[in-house]
PDB file of C-alpha atoms in Angstrom:
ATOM      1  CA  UNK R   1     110.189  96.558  70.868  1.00 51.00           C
ATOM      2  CA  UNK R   2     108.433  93.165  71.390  1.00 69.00           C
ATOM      3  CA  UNK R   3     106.083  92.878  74.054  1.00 88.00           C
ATOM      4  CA  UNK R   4     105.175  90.147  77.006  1.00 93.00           C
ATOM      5  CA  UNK R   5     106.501  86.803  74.765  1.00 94.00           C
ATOM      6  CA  UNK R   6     104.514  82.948  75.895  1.00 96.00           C
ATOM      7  CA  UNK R   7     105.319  80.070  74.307  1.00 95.00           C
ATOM      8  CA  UNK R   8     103.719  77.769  73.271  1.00 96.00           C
ATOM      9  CA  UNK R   9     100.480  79.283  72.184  1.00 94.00           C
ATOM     10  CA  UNK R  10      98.897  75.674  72.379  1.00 96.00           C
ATOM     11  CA  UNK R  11     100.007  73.062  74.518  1.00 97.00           C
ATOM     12  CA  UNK R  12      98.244  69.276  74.408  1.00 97.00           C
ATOM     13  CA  UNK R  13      99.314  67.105  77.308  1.00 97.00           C
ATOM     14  CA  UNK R  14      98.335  63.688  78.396  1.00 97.00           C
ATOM     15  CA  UNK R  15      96.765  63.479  81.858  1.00 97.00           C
ATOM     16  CA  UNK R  16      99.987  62.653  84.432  1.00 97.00           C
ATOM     17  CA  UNK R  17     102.185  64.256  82.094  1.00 98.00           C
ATOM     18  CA  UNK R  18     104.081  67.777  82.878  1.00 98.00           C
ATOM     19  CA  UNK R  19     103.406  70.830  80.836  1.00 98.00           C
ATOM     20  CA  UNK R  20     106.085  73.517  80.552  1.00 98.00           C
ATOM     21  CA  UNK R  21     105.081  77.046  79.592  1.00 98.00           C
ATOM     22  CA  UNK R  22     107.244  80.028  79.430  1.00 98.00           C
ATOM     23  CA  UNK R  23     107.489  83.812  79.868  1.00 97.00           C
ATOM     24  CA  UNK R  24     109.728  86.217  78.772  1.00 96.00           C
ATOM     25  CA  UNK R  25     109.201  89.765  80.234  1.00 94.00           C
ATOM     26  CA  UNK R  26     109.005  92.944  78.184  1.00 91.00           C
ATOM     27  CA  UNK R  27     112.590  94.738  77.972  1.00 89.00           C
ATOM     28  CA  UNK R  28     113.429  96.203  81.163  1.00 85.00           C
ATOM     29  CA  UNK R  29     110.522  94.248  82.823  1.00 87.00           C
ATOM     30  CA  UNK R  30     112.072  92.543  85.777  1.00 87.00           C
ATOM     31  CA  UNK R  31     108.357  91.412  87.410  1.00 89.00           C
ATOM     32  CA  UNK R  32     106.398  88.559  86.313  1.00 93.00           C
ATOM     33  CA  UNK R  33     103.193  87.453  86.929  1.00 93.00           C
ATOM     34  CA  UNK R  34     101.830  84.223  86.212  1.00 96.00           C
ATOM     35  CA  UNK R  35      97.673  84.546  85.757  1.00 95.00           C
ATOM     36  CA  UNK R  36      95.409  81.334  84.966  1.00 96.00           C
ATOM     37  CA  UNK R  37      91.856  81.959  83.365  1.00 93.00           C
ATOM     38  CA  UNK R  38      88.968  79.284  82.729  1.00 89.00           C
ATOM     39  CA  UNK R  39      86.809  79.570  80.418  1.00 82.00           C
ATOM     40  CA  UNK R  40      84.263  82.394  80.571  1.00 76.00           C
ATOM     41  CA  UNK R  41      85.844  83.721  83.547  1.00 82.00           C
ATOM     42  CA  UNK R  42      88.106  85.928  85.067  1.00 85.00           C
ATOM     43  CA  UNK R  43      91.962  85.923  85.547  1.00 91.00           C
ATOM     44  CA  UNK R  44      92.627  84.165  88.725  1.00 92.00           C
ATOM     45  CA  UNK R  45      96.449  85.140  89.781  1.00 92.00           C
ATOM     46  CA  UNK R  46      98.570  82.627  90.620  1.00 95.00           C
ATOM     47  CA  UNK R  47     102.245  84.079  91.571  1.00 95.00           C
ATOM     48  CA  UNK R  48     104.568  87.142  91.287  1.00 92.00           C
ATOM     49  CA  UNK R  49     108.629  86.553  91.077  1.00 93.00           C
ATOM     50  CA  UNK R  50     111.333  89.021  90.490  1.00 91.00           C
ATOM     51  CA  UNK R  51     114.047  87.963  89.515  1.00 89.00           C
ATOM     52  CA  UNK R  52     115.461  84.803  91.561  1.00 90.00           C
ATOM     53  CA  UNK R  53     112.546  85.448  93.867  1.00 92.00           C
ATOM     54  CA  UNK R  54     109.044  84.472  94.455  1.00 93.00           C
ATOM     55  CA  UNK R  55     107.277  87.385  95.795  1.00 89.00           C
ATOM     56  CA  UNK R  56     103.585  86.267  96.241  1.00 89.00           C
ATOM     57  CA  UNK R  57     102.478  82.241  95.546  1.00 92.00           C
ATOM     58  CA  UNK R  58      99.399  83.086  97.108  1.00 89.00           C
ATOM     59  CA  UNK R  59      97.226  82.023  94.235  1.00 91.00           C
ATOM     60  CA  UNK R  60      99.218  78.693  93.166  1.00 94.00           C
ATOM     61  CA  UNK R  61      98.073  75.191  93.665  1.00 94.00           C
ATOM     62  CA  UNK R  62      99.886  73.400  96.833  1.00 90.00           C
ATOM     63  CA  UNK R  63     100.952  70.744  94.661  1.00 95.00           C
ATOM     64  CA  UNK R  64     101.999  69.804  91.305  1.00 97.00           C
ATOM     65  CA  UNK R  65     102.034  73.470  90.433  1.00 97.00           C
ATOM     66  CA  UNK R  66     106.053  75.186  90.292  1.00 97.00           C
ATOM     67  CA  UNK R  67     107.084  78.432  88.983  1.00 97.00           C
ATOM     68  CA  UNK R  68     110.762  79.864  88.516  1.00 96.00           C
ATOM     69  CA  UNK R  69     112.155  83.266  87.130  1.00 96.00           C
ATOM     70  CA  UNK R  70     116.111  82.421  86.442  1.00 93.00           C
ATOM     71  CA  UNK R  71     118.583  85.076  86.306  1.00 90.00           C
ATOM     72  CA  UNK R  72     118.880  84.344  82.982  1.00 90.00           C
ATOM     73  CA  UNK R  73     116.044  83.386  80.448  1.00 93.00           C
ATOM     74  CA  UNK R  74     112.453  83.311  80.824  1.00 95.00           C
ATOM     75  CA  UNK R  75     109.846  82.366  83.711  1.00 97.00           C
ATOM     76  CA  UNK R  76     108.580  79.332  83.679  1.00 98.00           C
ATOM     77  CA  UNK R  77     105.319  77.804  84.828  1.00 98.00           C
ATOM     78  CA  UNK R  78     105.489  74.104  85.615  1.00 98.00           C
ATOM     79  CA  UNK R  79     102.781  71.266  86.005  1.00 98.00           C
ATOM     80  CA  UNK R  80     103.531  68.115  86.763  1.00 97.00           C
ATOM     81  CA  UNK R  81     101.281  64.492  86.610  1.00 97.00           C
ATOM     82  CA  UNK R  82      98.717  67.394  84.935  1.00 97.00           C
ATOM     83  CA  UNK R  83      94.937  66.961  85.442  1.00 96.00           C
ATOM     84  CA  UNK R  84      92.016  67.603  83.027  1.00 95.00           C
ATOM     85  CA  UNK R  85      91.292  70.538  85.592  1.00 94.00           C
ATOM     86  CA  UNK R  86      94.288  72.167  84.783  1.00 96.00           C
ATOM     87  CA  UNK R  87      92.977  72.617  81.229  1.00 96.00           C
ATOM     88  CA  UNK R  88      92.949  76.613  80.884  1.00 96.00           C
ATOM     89  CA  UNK R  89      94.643  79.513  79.503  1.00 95.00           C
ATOM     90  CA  UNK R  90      97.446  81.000  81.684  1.00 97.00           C
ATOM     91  CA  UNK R  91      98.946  84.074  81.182  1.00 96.00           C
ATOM     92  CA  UNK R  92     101.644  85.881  81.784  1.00 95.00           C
ATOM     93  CA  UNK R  93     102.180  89.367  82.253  1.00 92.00           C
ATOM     94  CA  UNK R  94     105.177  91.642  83.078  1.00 90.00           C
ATOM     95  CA  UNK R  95     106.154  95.226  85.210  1.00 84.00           C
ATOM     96  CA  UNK R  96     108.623  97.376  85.632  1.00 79.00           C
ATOM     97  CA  UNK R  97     110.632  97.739  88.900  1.00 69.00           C
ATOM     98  CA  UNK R  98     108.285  99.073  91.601  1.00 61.00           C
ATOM     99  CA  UNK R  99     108.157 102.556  91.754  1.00 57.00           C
ATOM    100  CA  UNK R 100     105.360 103.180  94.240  1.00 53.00           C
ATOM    101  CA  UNK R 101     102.085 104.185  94.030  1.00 54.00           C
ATOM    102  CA  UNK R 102      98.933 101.846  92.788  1.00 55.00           C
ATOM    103  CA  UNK R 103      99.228 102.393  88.912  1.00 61.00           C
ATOM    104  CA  UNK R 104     102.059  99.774  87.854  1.00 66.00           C
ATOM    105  CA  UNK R 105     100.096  98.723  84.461  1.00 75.00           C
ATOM    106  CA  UNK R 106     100.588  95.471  83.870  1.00 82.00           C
ATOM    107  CA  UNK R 107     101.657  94.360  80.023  1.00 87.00           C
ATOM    108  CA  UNK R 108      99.902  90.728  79.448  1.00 91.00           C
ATOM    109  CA  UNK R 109     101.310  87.996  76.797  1.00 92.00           C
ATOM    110  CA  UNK R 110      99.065  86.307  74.439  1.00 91.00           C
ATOM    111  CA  UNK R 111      98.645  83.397  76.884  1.00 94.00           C
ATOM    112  CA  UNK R 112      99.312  79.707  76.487  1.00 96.00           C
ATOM    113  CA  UNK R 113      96.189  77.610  76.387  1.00 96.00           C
ATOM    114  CA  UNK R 114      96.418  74.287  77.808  1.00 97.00           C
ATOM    115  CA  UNK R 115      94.456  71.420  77.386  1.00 97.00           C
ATOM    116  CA  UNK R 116      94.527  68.026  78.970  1.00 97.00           C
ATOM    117  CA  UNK R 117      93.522  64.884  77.321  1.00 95.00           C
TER     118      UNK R 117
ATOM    119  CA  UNK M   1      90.157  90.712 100.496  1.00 76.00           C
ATOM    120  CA  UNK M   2      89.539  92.691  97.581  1.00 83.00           C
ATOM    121  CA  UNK M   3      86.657  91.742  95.160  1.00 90.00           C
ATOM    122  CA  UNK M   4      85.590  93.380  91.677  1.00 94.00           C
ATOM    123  CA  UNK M   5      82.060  92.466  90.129  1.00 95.00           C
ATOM    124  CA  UNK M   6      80.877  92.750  86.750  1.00 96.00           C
ATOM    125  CA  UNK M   7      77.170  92.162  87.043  1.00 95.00           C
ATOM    126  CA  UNK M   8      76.238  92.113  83.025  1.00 94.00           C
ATOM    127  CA  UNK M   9      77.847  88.623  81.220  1.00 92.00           C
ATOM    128  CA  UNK M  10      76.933  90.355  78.211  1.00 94.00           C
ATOM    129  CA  UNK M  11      75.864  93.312  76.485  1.00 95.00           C
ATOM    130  CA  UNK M  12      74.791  94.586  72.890  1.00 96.00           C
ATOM    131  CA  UNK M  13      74.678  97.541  71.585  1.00 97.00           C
ATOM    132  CA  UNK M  14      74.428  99.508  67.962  1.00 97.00           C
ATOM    133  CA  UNK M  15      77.576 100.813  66.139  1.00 97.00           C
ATOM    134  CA  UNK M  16      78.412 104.598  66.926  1.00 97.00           C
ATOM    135  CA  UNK M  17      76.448 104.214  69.648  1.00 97.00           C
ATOM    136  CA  UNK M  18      77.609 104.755  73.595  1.00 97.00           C
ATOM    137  CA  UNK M  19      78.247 101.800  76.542  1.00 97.00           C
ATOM    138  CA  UNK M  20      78.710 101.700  79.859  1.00 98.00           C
ATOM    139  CA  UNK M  21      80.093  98.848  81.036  1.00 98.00           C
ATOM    140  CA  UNK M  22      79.637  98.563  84.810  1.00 98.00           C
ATOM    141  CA  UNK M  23      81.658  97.756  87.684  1.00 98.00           C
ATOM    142  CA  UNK M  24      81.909  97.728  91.939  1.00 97.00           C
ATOM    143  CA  UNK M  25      84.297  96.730  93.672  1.00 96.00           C
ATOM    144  CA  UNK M  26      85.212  96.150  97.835  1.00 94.00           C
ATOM    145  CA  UNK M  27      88.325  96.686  99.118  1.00 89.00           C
ATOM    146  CA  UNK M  28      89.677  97.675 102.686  1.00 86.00           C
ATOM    147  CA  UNK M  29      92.854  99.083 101.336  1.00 84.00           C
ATOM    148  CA  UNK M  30      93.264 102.969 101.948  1.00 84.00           C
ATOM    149  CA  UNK M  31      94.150 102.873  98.035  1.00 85.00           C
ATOM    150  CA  UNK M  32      94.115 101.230  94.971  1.00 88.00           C
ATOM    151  CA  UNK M  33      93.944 101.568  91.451  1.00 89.00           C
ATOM    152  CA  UNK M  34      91.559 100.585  89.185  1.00 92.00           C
ATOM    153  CA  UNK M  35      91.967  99.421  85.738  1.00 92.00           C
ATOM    154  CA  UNK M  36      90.267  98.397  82.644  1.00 95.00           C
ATOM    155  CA  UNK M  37      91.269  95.968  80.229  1.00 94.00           C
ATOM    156  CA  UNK M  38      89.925  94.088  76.196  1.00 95.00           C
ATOM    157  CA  UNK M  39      90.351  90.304  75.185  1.00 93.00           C
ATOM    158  CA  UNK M  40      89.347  90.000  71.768  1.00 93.00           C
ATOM    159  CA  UNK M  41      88.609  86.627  70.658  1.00 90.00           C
ATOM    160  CA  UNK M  42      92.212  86.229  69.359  1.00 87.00           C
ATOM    161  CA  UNK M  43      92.685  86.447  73.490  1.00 86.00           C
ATOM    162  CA  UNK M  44      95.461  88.657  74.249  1.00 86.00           C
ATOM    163  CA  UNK M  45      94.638  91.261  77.648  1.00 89.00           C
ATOM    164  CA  UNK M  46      94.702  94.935  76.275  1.00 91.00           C
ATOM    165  CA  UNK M  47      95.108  97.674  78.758  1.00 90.00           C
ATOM    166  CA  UNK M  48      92.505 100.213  78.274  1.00 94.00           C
ATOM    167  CA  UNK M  49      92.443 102.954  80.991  1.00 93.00           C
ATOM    168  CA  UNK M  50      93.947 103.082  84.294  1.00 91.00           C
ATOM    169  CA  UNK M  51      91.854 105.322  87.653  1.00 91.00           C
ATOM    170  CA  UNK M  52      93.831 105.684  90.732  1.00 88.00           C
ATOM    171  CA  UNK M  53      91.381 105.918  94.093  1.00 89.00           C
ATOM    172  CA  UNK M  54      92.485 109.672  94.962  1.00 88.00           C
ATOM    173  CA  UNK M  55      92.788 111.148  91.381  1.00 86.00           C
ATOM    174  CA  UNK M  56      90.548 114.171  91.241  1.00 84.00           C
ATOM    175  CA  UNK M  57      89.268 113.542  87.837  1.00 91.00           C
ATOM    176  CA  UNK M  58      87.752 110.287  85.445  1.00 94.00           C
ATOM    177  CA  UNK M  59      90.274 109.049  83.591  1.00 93.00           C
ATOM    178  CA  UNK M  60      90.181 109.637  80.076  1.00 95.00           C
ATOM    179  CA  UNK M  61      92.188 107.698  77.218  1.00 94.00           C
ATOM    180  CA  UNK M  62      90.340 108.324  73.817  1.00 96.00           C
ATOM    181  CA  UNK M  63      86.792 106.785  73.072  1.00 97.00           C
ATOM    182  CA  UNK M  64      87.137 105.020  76.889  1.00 97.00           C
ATOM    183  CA  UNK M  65      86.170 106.759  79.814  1.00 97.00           C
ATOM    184  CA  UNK M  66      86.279 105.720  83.148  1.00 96.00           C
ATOM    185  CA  UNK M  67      82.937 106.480  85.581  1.00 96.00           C
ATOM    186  CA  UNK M  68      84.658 106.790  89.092  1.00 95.00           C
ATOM    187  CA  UNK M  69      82.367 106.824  91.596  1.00 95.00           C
ATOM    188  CA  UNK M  70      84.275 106.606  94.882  1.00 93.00           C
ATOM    189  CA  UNK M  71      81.353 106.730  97.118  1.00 93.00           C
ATOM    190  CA  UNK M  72      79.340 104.471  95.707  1.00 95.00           C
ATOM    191  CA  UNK M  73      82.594 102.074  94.856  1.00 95.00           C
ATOM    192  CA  UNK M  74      81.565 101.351  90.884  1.00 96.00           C
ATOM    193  CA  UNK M  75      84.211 102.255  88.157  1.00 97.00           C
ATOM    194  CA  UNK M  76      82.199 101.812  84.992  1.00 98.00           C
ATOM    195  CA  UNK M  77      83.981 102.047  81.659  1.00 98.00           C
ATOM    196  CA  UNK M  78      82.295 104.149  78.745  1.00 98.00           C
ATOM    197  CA  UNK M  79      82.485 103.977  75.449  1.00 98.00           C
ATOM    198  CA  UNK M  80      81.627 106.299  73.052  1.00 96.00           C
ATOM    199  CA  UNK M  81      80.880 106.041  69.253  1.00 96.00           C
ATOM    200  CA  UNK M  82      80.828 102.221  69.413  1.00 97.00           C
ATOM    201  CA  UNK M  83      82.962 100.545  66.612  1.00 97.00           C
ATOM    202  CA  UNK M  84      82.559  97.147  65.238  1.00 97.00           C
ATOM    203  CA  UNK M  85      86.397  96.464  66.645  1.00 96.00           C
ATOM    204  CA  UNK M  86      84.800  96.672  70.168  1.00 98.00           C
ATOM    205  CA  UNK M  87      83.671  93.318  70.011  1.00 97.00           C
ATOM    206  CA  UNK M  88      84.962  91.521  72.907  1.00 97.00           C
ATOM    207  CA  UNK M  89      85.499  90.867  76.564  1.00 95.00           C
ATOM    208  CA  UNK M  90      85.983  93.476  79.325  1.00 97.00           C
ATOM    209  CA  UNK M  91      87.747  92.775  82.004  1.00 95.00           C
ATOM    210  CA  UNK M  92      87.554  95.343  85.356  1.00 96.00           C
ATOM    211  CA  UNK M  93      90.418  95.216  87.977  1.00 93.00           C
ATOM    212  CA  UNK M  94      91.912  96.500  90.793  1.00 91.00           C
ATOM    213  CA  UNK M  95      95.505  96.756  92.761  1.00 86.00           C
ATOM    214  CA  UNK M  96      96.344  96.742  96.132  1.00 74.00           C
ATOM    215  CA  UNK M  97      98.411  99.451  97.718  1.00 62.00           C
ATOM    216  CA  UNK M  98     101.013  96.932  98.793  1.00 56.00           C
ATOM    217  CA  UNK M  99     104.028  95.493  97.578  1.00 51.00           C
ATOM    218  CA  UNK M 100     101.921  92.801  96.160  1.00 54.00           C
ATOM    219  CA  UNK M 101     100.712  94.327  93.506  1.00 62.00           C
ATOM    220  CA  UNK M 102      98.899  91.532  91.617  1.00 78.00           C
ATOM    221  CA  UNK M 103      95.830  92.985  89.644  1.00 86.00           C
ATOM    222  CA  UNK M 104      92.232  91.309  91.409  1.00 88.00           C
ATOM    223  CA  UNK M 105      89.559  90.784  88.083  1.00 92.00           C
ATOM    224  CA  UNK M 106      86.257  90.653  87.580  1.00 94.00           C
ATOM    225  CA  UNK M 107      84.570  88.167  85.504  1.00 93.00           C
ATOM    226  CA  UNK M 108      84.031  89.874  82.698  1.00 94.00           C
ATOM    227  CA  UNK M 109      81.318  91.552  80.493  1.00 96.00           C
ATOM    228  CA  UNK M 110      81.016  90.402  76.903  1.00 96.00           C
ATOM    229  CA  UNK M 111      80.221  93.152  74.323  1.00 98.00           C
ATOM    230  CA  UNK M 112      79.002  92.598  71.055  1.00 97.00           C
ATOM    231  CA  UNK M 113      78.593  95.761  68.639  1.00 97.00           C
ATOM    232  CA  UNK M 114      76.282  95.534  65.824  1.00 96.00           C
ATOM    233  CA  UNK M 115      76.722  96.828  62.497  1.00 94.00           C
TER     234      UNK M 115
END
């Protein structure tokens, strides 16, 4: 039963290049969110999607900065014309359908870490 | 706006020994959840223990134990008999009672347990 899948673990970009980093959910998992963290500090989030939907971009960057859950295959976190401030690790994490209540744990991928040159 | 803070960037302590980790948080929201979670140096988030704002009781989940002091809004984490394995970053957060849902974190507490 594989959990919250990233790829790639690493990712080396070029300043003004785009950086591509996907997300697929746990089984059953039909809620993504997309979570960026600097070093030495906390996970800032960034955006929730369902399915075909963004929920909540409340935490993304006006520009440059794209995300996308398809129907089918994984979620994908886009950069374009990237920035040495963009250098971080962003991570993914997935929940099941919203149930109610305040306790919908989270289950958190091994995170891509990005770095701009 | 909700806000968590994790006032100690790092702590020590002796193997098989207990730590409290501390945490507060602010929140205007009637309810919310509070959760704790691990990033080891390989980096991957761990949930550890989950505290919902009306449960009755501190959560429990094996050597972690969650503080919940509603009052005084802190939600420390405890560990008991400290293992070498606990090395690593602890990460406090919360979650609205809306249909956002997106976890707020703290900045973290990094633990170090000596042998």
């Amino acid at each position: 039963n594989a959990g919250v899948m990233q790829n790639p673990r690493h990712l080396v970009r070029r300043r003004g290049q785009e950086a591509r980093l996907r997300c697929s959910p746990m089984k059953g998992h039909s809620h993504v969110y997309w979570y960026r963290q600097l070093p030495e500090e906390g996970l800032k989030f960034m955006v929730y999607l369902q399915k075909e939907n963004i929920i909540d971009e409340s935490g993304m960057p006006k520009e440059r900065f794209s995300a996308e859950f398809p129907k089918e295959g994984p979620s994908i976190l886009r950069i374009q014309q990237v920035v040495r401030g963009d250098s971080a690790a962003y991570f993914c994490a997935s929940s099941q359908p919203k149930t109610g209540g305040t306790n919908e744990k989270l289950f958190f991928g091994s995170g891509t870490q990005l770095s701009v040159l | 706006a909700q806000k968590i803070t994790q006032t100690q960037p790092g702590m020590f302590v002796q193997e098989k020994e207990a730590v409290t980790l501390d945490c507060t948080y602010d929140t205007s929201d009637p309810s919310y959840g509070l959760f704790w979670y691990k990033q080891p140096s390989s980096g991957e988030m761990i949930f550890l223990i989950y505290q919902g704002s009306y449960d009755q009781q501190n959560a429990t989940e094996g050597r972690y134990s969650l503080n919940f002091q509603k009052a005084r809004k802190s939600a420390n984490l405890v560990i008991s008999a400290s293992q070498l394995g606990d090395s690593a970053m602890y990460f406090c957060a919360m979650s609205p009672d809306t249909g956002r849902r997106a976890l707020t974190f703290g900045s973290g507490t990094r633990l170090q347990v000596q042998p």
